[in-house]
Protein backbone atom coordinates (compact mmCIF):
# COMPACT_ATOMS: atom_id res chain seq x y z
CA UNK A 1 0.00 0.00 0.00
CA UNK A 2 1.39 3.39 -0.97
CA UNK A 3 1.78 6.02 1.73
CA UNK A 4 0.20 9.36 0.89
CA UNK A 5 2.21 12.53 1.27
CA UNK A 6 -0.34 13.75 3.84
CA UNK A 7 0.23 10.77 6.13
CA UNK A 8 3.99 11.01 5.65
CA UNK A 9 3.76 14.66 6.61
CA UNK A 10 1.67 13.80 9.68
CA UNK A 11 4.25 11.19 10.68
CA UNK A 12 7.02 13.79 10.30
CA UNK A 13 5.12 16.27 12.47
CA UNK A 14 4.45 13.68 15.16
CA UNK A 15 8.19 12.92 15.25
CA UNK A 16 9.15 16.56 15.93
CA UNK A 17 11.49 17.30 18.83
CA UNK A 18 12.45 20.54 20.51
CA UNK A 19 15.68 20.47 18.48
CA UNK A 20 13.64 21.00 15.29
CA UNK A 21 12.84 24.56 16.41
CA UNK A 22 14.95 27.69 16.79
CA UNK A 23 12.93 29.61 19.42
CA UNK A 24 11.51 28.25 22.68
CA UNK A 25 9.16 29.86 25.17
CA UNK A 26 7.70 28.33 28.31
CA UNK A 27 4.14 28.81 29.50
CA UNK A 28 2.70 27.64 32.81
CA UNK A 29 -0.76 26.31 32.10
CA UNK A 30 -3.63 27.76 34.11
CA UNK A 31 -6.56 25.92 35.67
CA UNK A 32 -8.99 27.59 33.25
CA UNK A 33 -6.94 26.39 30.24
CA UNK A 34 -8.40 22.91 30.84
CA UNK A 35 -11.75 21.92 29.39
CA UNK A 36 -14.39 19.63 30.88
CA UNK A 37 -12.37 16.60 29.72
CA UNK A 38 -9.44 17.74 31.91
CA UNK A 39 -7.03 18.58 29.10
CA UNK A 40 -5.99 21.75 27.32
CA UNK A 41 -8.93 23.25 25.44
CA UNK A 42 -8.43 23.39 21.66
CA UNK A 43 -8.92 27.16 21.58
CA UNK A 44 -6.02 27.61 24.02
CA UNK A 45 -3.61 26.15 21.46
CA UNK A 46 -4.38 29.09 19.14
CA UNK A 47 -3.77 31.48 22.05
CA UNK A 48 -0.39 29.81 22.67
CA UNK A 49 0.57 29.90 18.99
CA UNK A 50 -0.34 33.57 18.71
CA UNK A 51 1.56 34.32 21.93
CA UNK A 52 4.88 32.73 20.94
CA UNK A 53 4.76 34.28 17.46
CA UNK A 54 4.04 37.77 18.77
CA UNK A 55 6.58 37.40 21.57
CA UNK A 56 9.22 36.67 18.94
CA UNK A 57 8.07 39.49 16.63
CA UNK A 58 8.21 42.01 19.47
CA UNK A 59 11.53 40.94 20.99
CA UNK A 60 13.47 39.97 17.85
CA UNK A 61 11.86 41.76 14.88
CA UNK A 62 11.30 45.30 16.16
CA UNK A 63 7.51 44.97 15.96
CA UNK A 64 5.26 47.11 18.14
CA UNK A 65 1.72 45.83 17.55
CA UNK A 66 -0.12 49.13 18.12
CA UNK A 67 2.25 51.32 16.12
CA UNK A 68 4.29 49.30 13.58
CA UNK A 69 3.56 50.42 10.00
CA UNK A 70 2.91 46.77 9.11
CA UNK A 71 1.19 44.07 11.11
CA UNK A 72 0.53 40.39 10.54
CA UNK A 73 -2.97 39.13 9.80
CA UNK A 74 -3.59 35.43 10.31
CA UNK A 75 -4.95 34.12 7.01
CA UNK A 76 -4.60 30.42 7.73
CA UNK A 77 -4.12 28.20 10.75
CA UNK A 78 -4.49 24.56 11.63
CA UNK A 79 -3.40 22.20 14.37
CA UNK A 80 -2.59 18.50 14.54
CA UNK A 81 -3.02 16.99 18.01
CA UNK A 82 -0.94 14.02 19.20
CA UNK A 83 -1.02 13.87 23.01
CA UNK A 84 -2.95 15.63 25.77
CA UNK A 85 -1.48 18.21 28.10
CA UNK A 86 -3.24 19.73 31.10
CA UNK A 87 -2.89 22.03 34.09
CA UNK A 88 -0.69 22.12 36.17
CA UNK A 89 1.91 21.26 33.48
CA UNK A 90 4.39 23.69 31.99
CA UNK A 91 4.21 23.84 28.20
CA UNK A 92 7.37 24.31 26.16
CA UNK A 93 6.31 26.24 23.06
CA UNK A 94 8.58 25.95 20.03
CA UNK A 95 8.68 28.12 16.90
CA UNK A 96 10.23 27.98 13.45
CA UNK A 97 9.58 29.58 10.07
CA UNK A 98 8.90 27.11 7.26
CA UNK A 99 8.38 29.67 4.49
CA UNK A 100 9.23 33.32 4.12
CA UNK A 101 7.54 35.12 1.24
CA UNK A 102 7.50 38.72 0.06
CA UNK A 103 4.81 39.78 2.55
CA UNK A 104 3.85 36.45 4.14
CA UNK A 105 5.31 34.08 6.71
CA UNK A 106 4.43 30.45 7.38
CA UNK A 107 5.22 29.55 10.98
CA UNK A 108 5.25 26.14 12.58
CA UNK A 109 4.56 25.98 16.32
CA UNK A 110 4.84 22.93 18.54
CA UNK A 111 3.63 22.33 22.07
CA UNK A 112 5.60 20.01 24.33
CA UNK A 113 4.98 19.17 27.97
CA UNK A 114 7.98 20.01 30.16
CA UNK A 115 9.87 16.78 30.90
CA UNK A 116 8.16 14.80 28.11
CA UNK A 117 9.89 14.18 24.78
CA UNK A 118 6.80 13.50 22.63
CA UNK A 119 5.14 16.47 20.95
CA UNK A 120 1.58 17.25 22.09
CA UNK A 121 0.51 19.32 19.08
CA UNK A 122 1.97 20.95 15.98
CA UNK A 123 0.29 23.88 14.31
CA UNK A 124 0.75 26.14 11.32
CA UNK A 125 0.02 29.86 11.28
CA UNK A 126 0.30 31.99 8.15
CA UNK A 127 0.65 35.74 8.54
CA UNK A 128 0.27 38.19 5.69
CA UNK A 129 1.83 41.47 6.70
CA UNK A 130 -0.37 44.35 5.71
CA UNK A 131 0.10 48.10 5.60
CA UNK A 132 -1.56 49.67 8.65
CA UNK A 133 -2.93 52.59 6.60
CA UNK A 134 -4.50 50.54 3.78
CA UNK A 135 -5.05 47.08 5.27
CA UNK A 136 -3.63 45.63 2.04
CA UNK A 137 -0.55 43.40 1.73
CA UNK A 138 2.57 45.48 2.24
CA UNK A 139 3.69 46.78 -1.17
CA UNK A 140 7.30 47.03 0.00
CA UNK A 141 7.26 43.51 1.39
CA UNK A 142 8.49 42.68 4.85
CA UNK A 143 10.58 45.42 6.42
CA UNK A 144 14.30 44.84 6.89
CA UNK A 145 14.21 44.26 10.67
CA UNK A 146 11.25 41.91 10.33
CA UNK A 147 12.82 39.90 7.51
CA UNK A 148 16.19 39.65 9.29
CA UNK A 149 14.54 38.48 12.50
CA UNK A 150 12.41 35.90 10.73
CA UNK A 151 15.37 34.60 8.70
CA UNK A 152 16.90 33.45 12.01
CA UNK A 153 13.96 31.06 12.48
CA UNK A 154 13.77 29.81 8.91
CA UNK A 155 14.51 26.12 8.55
CA UNK A 156 17.32 25.15 6.26
CA UNK A 157 20.74 26.73 6.00
CA UNK A 158 19.58 30.20 7.08
CA UNK A 159 17.67 28.97 10.12
CA UNK A 160 20.07 26.55 11.75
CA UNK A 161 21.50 29.04 14.23
CA UNK A 162 21.43 28.26 17.94
CA UNK A 163 18.17 28.17 19.82
CA UNK A 164 16.88 31.06 21.87
CA UNK A 165 14.99 30.51 25.13
CA UNK A 166 12.82 33.40 26.18
CA UNK A 167 11.13 34.27 29.42
CA UNK A 168 7.74 33.01 30.51
CA UNK A 169 4.52 34.45 29.08
Coordinates of N, CA and C in Angstrom, one line a residue:
X1 N 0.8 -1.2 0.0 CA 0.0 0.0 0.0 C 0.9 1.2 0.0
X2 N 0.6 2.2 -0.9 CA 1.4 3.4 -1.0 C 1.0 4.3 0.2
X3 N 2.0 5.0 0.7 CA 1.8 6.0 1.7 C 1.6 7.4 1.1
X4 N 0.5 8.0 1.5 CA 0.2 9.4 0.9 C 1.2 10.4 1.5
X5 N 1.3 11.5 0.8 CA 2.2 12.5 1.3 C 1.6 13.2 2.5
X6 N 0.3 13.2 2.6 CA -0.3 13.8 3.8 C 0.0 12.9 5.1
X7 N -0.1 11.6 5.0 CA 0.2 10.8 6.1 C 1.7 10.8 6.4
X8 N 2.6 10.9 5.4 CA 4.0 11.0 5.7 C 4.3 12.3 6.4
X9 N 3.6 13.4 6.0 CA 3.8 14.7 6.6 C 3.3 14.6 8.1
X10 N 2.2 13.9 8.3 CA 1.7 13.8 9.7 C 2.7 13.0 10.5
X11 N 3.3 12.0 10.0 CA 4.3 11.2 10.7 C 5.5 12.0 11.0
X12 N 5.9 12.9 10.1 CA 7.0 13.8 10.3 C 6.7 14.8 11.4
X13 N 5.5 15.3 11.4 CA 5.1 16.3 12.5 C 5.1 15.6 13.8
X14 N 4.5 14.4 13.9 CA 4.5 13.7 15.2 C 5.8 13.3 15.7
X15 N 6.8 13.3 14.8 CA 8.2 12.9 15.2 C 9.0 14.1 15.6
X16 N 8.4 15.3 15.6 CA 9.1 16.6 15.9 C 9.7 16.5 17.3
X17 N 10.9 17.1 17.5 CA 11.5 17.3 18.8 C 11.8 18.8 19.0
X18 N 12.1 19.1 20.2 CA 12.5 20.5 20.5 C 13.6 21.0 19.6
X19 N 14.5 20.1 19.3 CA 15.7 20.5 18.5 C 15.3 20.9 17.0
X20 N 14.1 20.6 16.6 CA 13.6 21.0 15.3 C 13.2 22.5 15.2
X21 N 13.3 23.2 16.3 CA 12.8 24.6 16.4 C 13.9 25.5 16.9
X22 N 13.9 26.7 16.5 CA 15.0 27.7 16.8 C 14.6 28.6 18.0
X23 N 13.3 28.7 18.3 CA 12.9 29.6 19.4 C 12.0 28.9 20.4
X24 N 12.3 28.9 21.7 CA 11.5 28.3 22.7 C 11.0 29.3 23.7
X25 N 9.8 29.0 24.2 CA 9.2 29.9 25.2 C 8.4 29.0 26.1
X26 N 8.5 29.2 27.4 CA 7.7 28.3 28.3 C 6.5 29.1 28.8
X27 N 5.4 28.3 29.1 CA 4.1 28.8 29.5 C 3.6 27.9 30.6
X28 N 3.3 28.4 31.7 CA 2.7 27.6 32.8 C 1.2 27.6 32.6
X29 N 0.7 26.4 32.3 CA -0.8 26.3 32.1 C -1.6 26.8 33.3
X30 N -2.7 27.3 33.1 CA -3.6 27.8 34.1 C -4.8 26.8 34.3
X31 N -5.4 26.8 35.4 CA -6.6 25.9 35.7 C -7.6 26.1 34.6
X32 N -7.9 27.4 34.2 CA -9.0 27.6 33.3 C -8.6 27.3 31.8
X33 N -7.3 26.8 31.6 CA -6.9 26.4 30.2 C -7.5 25.0 29.9
X34 N -7.8 24.3 31.0 CA -8.4 22.9 30.8 C -9.9 23.0 30.4
X35 N -10.3 22.0 29.7 CA -11.7 21.9 29.4 C -12.4 20.9 30.3
X36 N -13.7 20.6 30.0 CA -14.4 19.6 30.9 C -13.8 18.2 30.8
X37 N -13.0 17.9 29.8 CA -12.4 16.6 29.7 C -11.0 16.5 30.4
X38 N -10.7 17.6 31.1 CA -9.4 17.7 31.9 C -8.2 17.7 31.1
X39 N -8.2 18.3 29.9 CA -7.0 18.6 29.1 C -7.1 20.0 28.4
X40 N -6.0 20.4 27.9 CA -6.0 21.8 27.3 C -7.1 21.9 26.3
X41 N -7.9 23.0 26.4 CA -8.9 23.2 25.4 C -8.3 23.6 24.1
X42 N -9.0 23.1 23.0 CA -8.4 23.4 21.7 C -8.2 24.9 21.4
X43 N -9.1 25.7 21.9 CA -8.9 27.2 21.6 C -7.7 27.7 22.2
X44 N -7.2 27.1 23.3 CA -6.0 27.6 24.0 C -4.8 27.4 23.2
X45 N -4.8 26.4 22.4 CA -3.6 26.1 21.5 C -3.4 27.4 20.6
X46 N -4.5 27.9 20.0 CA -4.4 29.1 19.1 C -3.8 30.3 19.9
X47 N -4.3 30.4 21.2 CA -3.8 31.5 22.0 C -2.3 31.3 22.2
X48 N -1.8 30.1 22.5 CA -0.4 29.8 22.7 C 0.4 30.1 21.4
X49 N -0.1 29.7 20.3 CA 0.6 29.9 19.0 C 0.7 31.4 18.7
X50 N -0.4 32.1 18.9 CA -0.3 33.6 18.7 C 0.6 34.2 19.7
X51 N 0.7 33.7 20.9 CA 1.6 34.3 21.9 C 3.0 34.1 21.6
X52 N 3.4 32.9 21.2 CA 4.9 32.7 20.9 C 5.3 33.5 19.7
X53 N 4.4 33.5 18.7 CA 4.8 34.3 17.5 C 4.9 35.8 17.8
X54 N 4.0 36.3 18.5 CA 4.0 37.8 18.8 C 5.1 38.1 19.7
X55 N 5.4 37.2 20.7 CA 6.6 37.4 21.6 C 7.9 37.5 20.8
X56 N 8.0 36.6 19.8 CA 9.2 36.7 18.9 C 9.2 37.9 18.1
X57 N 8.1 38.3 17.5 CA 8.1 39.5 16.6 C 8.4 40.8 17.4
X58 N 7.9 40.8 18.6 CA 8.2 42.0 19.5 C 9.7 42.1 19.9
X59 N 10.2 40.9 20.4 CA 11.5 40.9 21.0 C 12.7 40.8 20.0
X60 N 12.4 40.2 18.8 CA 13.5 40.0 17.8 C 13.3 40.6 16.5
X61 N 12.1 41.2 16.2 CA 11.9 41.8 14.9 C 11.4 43.2 14.9
X62 N 11.6 43.9 16.0 CA 11.3 45.3 16.2 C 9.8 45.6 15.8
X63 N 8.9 44.7 16.2 CA 7.5 45.0 16.0 C 6.9 45.5 17.2
X64 N 6.1 46.6 17.1 CA 5.3 47.1 18.1 C 3.8 47.0 17.6
X65 N 3.0 46.1 18.1 CA 1.7 45.8 17.5 C 0.8 47.1 17.4
X66 N 0.8 48.0 18.3 CA -0.1 49.1 18.1 C 0.4 50.2 17.2
X67 N 1.7 50.2 16.9 CA 2.3 51.3 16.1 C 3.1 50.9 14.9
X68 N 3.5 49.7 14.7 CA 4.3 49.3 13.6 C 3.5 49.6 12.3
X69 N 4.2 50.1 11.3 CA 3.6 50.4 10.0 C 3.0 49.2 9.3
X70 N 3.5 48.0 9.6 CA 2.9 46.8 9.1 C 2.5 45.9 10.3
X71 N 1.5 45.1 10.1 CA 1.2 44.1 11.1 C 0.7 42.8 10.4
X72 N 0.9 41.7 11.1 CA 0.5 40.4 10.5 C -0.9 40.0 10.8
X73 N -1.6 39.7 9.7 CA -3.0 39.1 9.8 C -2.9 37.6 9.6
X74 N -3.6 36.9 10.5 CA -3.6 35.4 10.3 C -4.6 35.1 9.2
X75 N -4.1 34.5 8.1 CA -4.9 34.1 7.0 C -5.2 32.6 6.9
X76 N -4.4 31.9 7.7 CA -4.6 30.4 7.7 C -4.0 29.9 9.0
X77 N -4.7 28.9 9.6 CA -4.1 28.2 10.7 C -4.7 26.8 10.8
X78 N -4.0 25.9 11.3 CA -4.5 24.6 11.6 C -3.6 23.9 12.7
X79 N -4.1 22.9 13.3 CA -3.4 22.2 14.4 C -3.6 20.7 14.2
X80 N -2.5 20.0 14.4 CA -2.6 18.5 14.5 C -2.3 18.2 16.0
X81 N -3.1 17.3 16.6 CA -3.0 17.0 18.0 C -2.5 15.6 18.1
X82 N -1.5 15.3 19.0 CA -0.9 14.0 19.2 C -1.0 13.5 20.6
X83 N -1.0 14.3 21.6 CA -1.0 13.9 23.0 C -1.6 15.0 23.9
X84 N -2.4 14.6 24.9 CA -2.9 15.6 25.8 C -1.9 16.3 26.7
X85 N -2.2 17.5 27.1 CA -1.5 18.2 28.1 C -2.5 19.0 28.9
X86 N -2.2 19.1 30.2 CA -3.2 19.7 31.1 C -2.6 20.4 32.3
X87 N -3.3 21.4 32.9 CA -2.9 22.0 34.1 C -2.7 20.9 35.1
X88 N -1.6 21.0 35.9 CA -0.7 22.1 36.2 C 0.6 22.1 35.4
X89 N 0.7 21.4 34.2 CA 1.9 21.3 33.5 C 2.5 22.6 33.0
X90 N 3.7 22.6 32.7 CA 4.4 23.7 32.0 C 4.5 23.3 30.5
X91 N 4.1 24.1 29.6 CA 4.2 23.8 28.2 C 5.5 24.5 27.7
X92 N 6.2 23.8 26.9 CA 7.4 24.3 26.2 C 6.8 24.6 24.8
X93 N 6.8 25.8 24.4 CA 6.3 26.2 23.1 C 7.5 26.4 22.2
X94 N 7.4 25.9 20.9 CA 8.6 26.0 20.0 C 8.2 26.6 18.7
X95 N 9.0 27.4 18.1 CA 8.7 28.1 16.9 C 9.8 28.0 15.9
X96 N 9.3 27.9 14.6 CA 10.2 28.0 13.5 C 9.5 28.6 12.3
X97 N 10.2 29.0 11.3 CA 9.6 29.6 10.1 C 9.8 28.6 9.0
X98 N 8.8 28.1 8.4 CA 8.9 27.1 7.3 C 9.0 27.8 5.9
X99 N 8.4 29.0 5.8 CA 8.4 29.7 4.5 C 8.3 31.2 4.7
X100 N 9.2 31.9 4.0 CA 9.2 33.3 4.1 C 9.0 33.9 2.7
X101 N 7.9 34.5 2.5 CA 7.5 35.1 1.2 C 7.8 36.6 1.2
X102 N 7.3 37.3 0.2 CA 7.5 38.7 0.1 C 6.8 39.5 1.2
X103 N 5.5 39.1 1.5 CA 4.8 39.8 2.6 C 4.1 38.8 3.5
X104 N 4.5 37.5 3.3 CA 3.8 36.5 4.1 C 4.9 35.6 4.8
X105 N 4.5 35.0 5.9 CA 5.3 34.1 6.7 C 4.5 32.9 7.1
X106 N 5.1 31.7 6.9 CA 4.4 30.5 7.4 C 5.2 30.0 8.6
X107 N 4.6 30.0 9.7 CA 5.2 29.6 11.0 C 4.8 28.1 11.3
X108 N 5.6 27.4 12.0 CA 5.2 26.1 12.6 C 5.5 26.3 14.1
X109 N 4.5 25.9 14.9 CA 4.6 26.0 16.3 C 4.3 24.6 16.9
X110 N 5.1 24.2 17.9 CA 4.8 22.9 18.5 C 4.6 23.2 20.0
X111 N 3.9 22.3 20.6 CA 3.6 22.3 22.1 C 4.1 21.0 22.7
X112 N 5.1 21.1 23.6 CA 5.6 20.0 24.3 C 5.3 20.2 25.8
X113 N 5.1 19.1 26.5 CA 5.0 19.2 28.0 C 6.4 19.1 28.6
X114 N 6.7 20.0 29.5 CA 8.0 20.0 30.2 C 8.3 18.6 30.7
X115 N 9.5 18.1 30.4 CA 9.9 16.8 30.9 C 9.4 15.6 30.1
X116 N 8.7 15.9 29.0 CA 8.2 14.8 28.1 C 8.7 15.0 26.7
X117 N 9.3 14.0 26.1 CA 9.9 14.2 24.8 C 8.9 14.3 23.6
X118 N 7.8 13.5 23.7 CA 6.8 13.5 22.6 C 6.1 14.8 22.5
X119 N 5.9 15.2 21.2 CA 5.1 16.5 21.0 C 3.7 16.3 21.2
X120 N 3.0 17.3 21.8 CA 1.6 17.2 22.1 C 0.8 17.7 20.9
X121 N 1.2 18.8 20.2 CA 0.5 19.3 19.1 C 1.5 20.1 18.2
X122 N 1.2 20.1 16.9 CA 2.0 20.9 16.0 C 1.0 21.7 15.2
X123 N 1.2 23.0 15.1 CA 0.3 23.9 14.3 C 1.0 24.7 13.3
X124 N 0.2 25.2 12.4 CA 0.7 26.1 11.3 C -0.1 27.4 11.4
X125 N 0.6 28.5 11.3 CA 0.0 29.9 11.3 C 0.6 30.5 10.1
X126 N -0.2 31.2 9.3 CA 0.3 32.0 8.1 C -0.1 33.4 8.4
X127 N 0.9 34.3 8.4 CA 0.6 35.7 8.5 C 0.9 36.4 7.2
X128 N 0.0 37.3 6.8 CA 0.3 38.2 5.7 C 0.4 39.5 6.3
X129 N 1.6 40.2 6.1 CA 1.8 41.5 6.7 C 1.2 42.5 5.8
X130 N 0.4 43.3 6.4 CA -0.4 44.4 5.7 C 0.0 45.7 6.2
X131 N -0.2 46.7 5.3 CA 0.1 48.1 5.6 C -1.0 48.6 6.6
X132 N -0.6 49.2 7.6 CA -1.6 49.7 8.6 C -2.5 50.7 8.0
X133 N -2.1 51.5 7.2 CA -2.9 52.6 6.6 C -4.0 52.0 5.6
X134 N -3.6 51.0 4.8 CA -4.5 50.5 3.8 C -5.2 49.2 4.1
X135 N -4.5 48.4 5.0 CA -5.1 47.1 5.3 C -4.8 46.1 4.2
X136 N -4.0 46.5 3.2 CA -3.6 45.6 2.0 C -2.2 45.1 2.2
X137 N -1.9 43.9 1.6 CA -0.5 43.4 1.7 C 0.5 44.5 1.5
X138 N 1.5 44.5 2.3 CA 2.6 45.5 2.2 C 3.2 45.5 0.9
X139 N 3.1 46.6 0.2 CA 3.7 46.8 -1.2 C 5.2 46.6 -1.2
X140 N 5.8 47.1 -0.1 CA 7.3 47.0 0.0 C 7.8 45.7 0.5
X141 N 6.9 44.8 0.8 CA 7.3 43.5 1.4 C 7.6 43.7 2.9
X142 N 8.1 42.6 3.4 CA 8.5 42.7 4.8 C 9.6 43.7 5.1
X143 N 9.5 44.5 6.1 CA 10.6 45.4 6.4 C 11.9 44.7 6.7
X144 N 13.0 45.4 6.7 CA 14.3 44.8 6.9 C 14.4 44.2 8.3
X145 N 14.1 44.8 9.3 CA 14.2 44.3 10.7 C 13.3 43.0 10.8
X146 N 12.2 43.1 10.3 CA 11.2 41.9 10.3 C 11.8 40.7 9.6
X147 N 12.3 41.0 8.3 CA 12.8 39.9 7.5 C 14.1 39.3 8.2
X148 N 15.0 40.2 8.7 CA 16.2 39.7 9.3 C 15.9 38.8 10.5
X149 N 14.9 39.2 11.3 CA 14.5 38.5 12.5 C 13.9 37.1 12.1
X150 N 13.1 37.1 11.1 CA 12.4 35.9 10.7 C 13.4 34.9 10.0
X151 N 14.4 35.5 9.3 CA 15.4 34.6 8.7 C 16.1 33.7 9.7
X152 N 16.2 34.2 11.0 CA 16.9 33.4 12.0 C 16.1 32.2 12.4
X153 N 14.8 32.2 12.1 CA 14.0 31.1 12.5 C 13.7 30.1 11.3
X154 N 14.1 30.6 10.1 CA 13.8 29.8 8.9 C 14.5 28.5 8.9
X155 N 13.8 27.4 8.6 CA 14.5 26.1 8.6 C 15.4 26.1 7.3
X156 N 16.4 25.2 7.3 CA 17.3 25.1 6.3 C 18.6 25.9 6.7
X157 N 19.4 26.2 5.7 CA 20.7 26.7 6.0 C 20.6 28.0 6.8
X158 N 19.7 28.9 6.4 CA 19.6 30.2 7.1 C 19.0 30.1 8.5
X159 N 18.3 29.0 8.8 CA 17.7 29.0 10.1 C 18.3 28.0 11.1
X160 N 19.5 27.5 10.9 CA 20.1 26.5 11.8 C 20.9 27.1 12.9
X161 N 20.8 28.4 13.1 CA 21.5 29.0 14.2 C 21.1 28.5 15.6
X162 N 21.8 28.8 16.6 CA 21.4 28.3 17.9 C 20.1 28.7 18.4
X163 N 19.5 27.9 19.3 CA 18.2 28.2 19.8 C 18.2 29.3 20.8
X164 N 17.1 30.0 20.9 CA 16.9 31.1 21.9 C 15.8 30.7 22.8
X165 N 16.0 30.7 24.1 CA 15.0 30.5 25.1 C 14.6 31.9 25.7
X166 N 13.3 32.1 25.7 CA 12.8 33.4 26.2 C 12.2 33.2 27.6
X167 N 11.7 34.3 28.1 CA 11.1 34.3 29.4 C 9.7 33.7 29.3
X168 N 9.1 33.5 30.4 CA 7.7 33.0 30.5 C 6.8 34.1 30.0
X169 N 5.6 33.6 29.5 CA 4.5 34.5 29.1 C 3.8 34.9 30.3

